[in-house]
Structures are given as C-alpha cells and as structure tokens.
C-alpha positions as a printed Julia matrix, in Angstrom:
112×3 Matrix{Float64}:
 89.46  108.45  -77.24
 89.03  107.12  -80.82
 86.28  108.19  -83.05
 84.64  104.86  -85.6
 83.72  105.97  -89.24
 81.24  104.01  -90.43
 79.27  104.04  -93.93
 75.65  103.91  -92.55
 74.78  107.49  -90.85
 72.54  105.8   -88.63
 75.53  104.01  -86.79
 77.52  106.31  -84.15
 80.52  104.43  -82.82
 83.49  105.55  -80.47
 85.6   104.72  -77.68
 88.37  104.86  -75.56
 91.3   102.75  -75.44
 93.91  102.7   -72.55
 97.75  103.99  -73.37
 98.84  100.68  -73.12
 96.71   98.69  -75.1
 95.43   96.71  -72.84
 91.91   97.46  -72.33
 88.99   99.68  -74.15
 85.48   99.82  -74.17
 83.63  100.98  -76.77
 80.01  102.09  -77.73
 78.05  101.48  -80.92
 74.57  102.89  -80.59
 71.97  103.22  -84.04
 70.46  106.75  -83.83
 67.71  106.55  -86.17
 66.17  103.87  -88.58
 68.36  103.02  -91.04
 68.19  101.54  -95.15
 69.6    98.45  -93.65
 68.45   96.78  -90.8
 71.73   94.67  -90.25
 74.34   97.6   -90.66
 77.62   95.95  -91.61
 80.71   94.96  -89.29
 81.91   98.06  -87.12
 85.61   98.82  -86.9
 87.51   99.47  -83.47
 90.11  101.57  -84.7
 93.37  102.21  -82.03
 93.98   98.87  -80.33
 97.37   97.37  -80.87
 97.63   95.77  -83.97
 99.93   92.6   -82.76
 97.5    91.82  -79.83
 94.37   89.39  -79.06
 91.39   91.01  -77.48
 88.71   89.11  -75.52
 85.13   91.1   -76.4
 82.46   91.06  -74.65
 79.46   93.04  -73.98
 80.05   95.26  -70.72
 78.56   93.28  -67.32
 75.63   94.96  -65.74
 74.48   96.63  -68.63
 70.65   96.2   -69.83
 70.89   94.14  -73.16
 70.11   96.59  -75.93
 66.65   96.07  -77.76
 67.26   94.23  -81.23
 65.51   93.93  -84.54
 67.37   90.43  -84.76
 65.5    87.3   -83.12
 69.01   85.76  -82.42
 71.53   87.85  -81.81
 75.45   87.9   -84.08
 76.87   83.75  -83.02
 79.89   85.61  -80.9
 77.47   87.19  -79.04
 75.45   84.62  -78.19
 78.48   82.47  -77.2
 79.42   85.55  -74.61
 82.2    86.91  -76.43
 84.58   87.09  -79.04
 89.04   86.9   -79.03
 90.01   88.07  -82.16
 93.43   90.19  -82.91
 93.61   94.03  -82.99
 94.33   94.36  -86.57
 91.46   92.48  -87.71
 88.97   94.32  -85.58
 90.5    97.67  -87.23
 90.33   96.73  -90.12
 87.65   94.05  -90.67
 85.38   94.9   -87.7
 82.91   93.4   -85.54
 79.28   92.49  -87.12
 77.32   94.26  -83.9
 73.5    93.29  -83.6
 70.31   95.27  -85.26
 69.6    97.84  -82.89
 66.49   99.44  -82.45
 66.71  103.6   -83.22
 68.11  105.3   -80.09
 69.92  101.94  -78.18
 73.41  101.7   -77.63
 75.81   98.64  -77.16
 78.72   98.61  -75.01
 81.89   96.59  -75.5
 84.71   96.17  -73.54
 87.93   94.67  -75.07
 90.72   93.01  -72.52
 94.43   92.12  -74.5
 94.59   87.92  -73.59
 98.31   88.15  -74.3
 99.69   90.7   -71.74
C-alpha cells in the first residue's frame, strides 16, 4: 500500500501496488471543495521506475461526477502508457471532481 502526498488538502490519494511491479490500482477521490477547481497532476508513488504502465480508469466502475465539461485528453482517449518514474514524479493531471467522488485507476506494466 502506498500513501500520495499531495499539496491541495482536498485531494486524498492512495493505492496499492503488487510486489512485482506489475500491476496497481489506485484511488484519487476530492473530499471537499477545494481553492482550485482543477487540482494539479497527482503522483503514483511505488511503481518501478524503469517500467511503462498502461492507465486506465478501472472497468465497471460508475464514471465519477466532474466539474470539467470534457474530461483530461488521456482520459478521453481511454487511457494513458507512460513510464513509472514519470508518474512518481511528474504525475497524472486526474479530472475536477465533485466533493465526495472518487476515481479509480488501475496501472498494468506493458513491458513484462
């Protein structure tokens, strides 16, 4: 399990990633209204560094409710493969959420 600092209060993030690197899913839910209403990229600290994730929103799940009227371009395209290090480090820009509605990601390594 990993815990996700992030600078705006409002934004709870964590997840869990498995021993091998190969797969984690993590949530990112806004608690309560927040100064900004696009909070800024979130990191996903404790992949592997050296690999490519594919991430997408978790299947099944009810799309969160959004301030945005589109939602982040990766999103909309169904998903994102971008290395480990940059997602620690740079992050992921999530979508506005309404107070109180989570998003769920789930990351799969692309290079075995």
């Amino acid at each position: 399990m990993v815990r996700v600092d992030h600078p705006d209060p409002a934004v709870w993030a964590h997840g869990v990633v498995a021993h091998d690197g190969s797969h984690a899913v993590y949530a990112v839910a806004r608690l309560a209204t927040s100064v900004a209403q696009v909070p800024g990229p979130v990191r996903l600290p404790g992949l592997a560094s050296r690999r490519r994730y594919a991430v997408r929103p978790v299947a099944g799940v009810p799309e969160p409710a959004t301030l945005q009227l589109a939602p982040p371009g990766w999103l909309a395209d169904g998903g994102v493969t971008l290395g480990g290090a940059v997602l620690a480090t740079v992050g992921l820009q999530v979508p506005a959420l309404h107070p109180e509605q989570p998003i769920l990601l789930e990351l799969t390594a692309t290079d075995g």
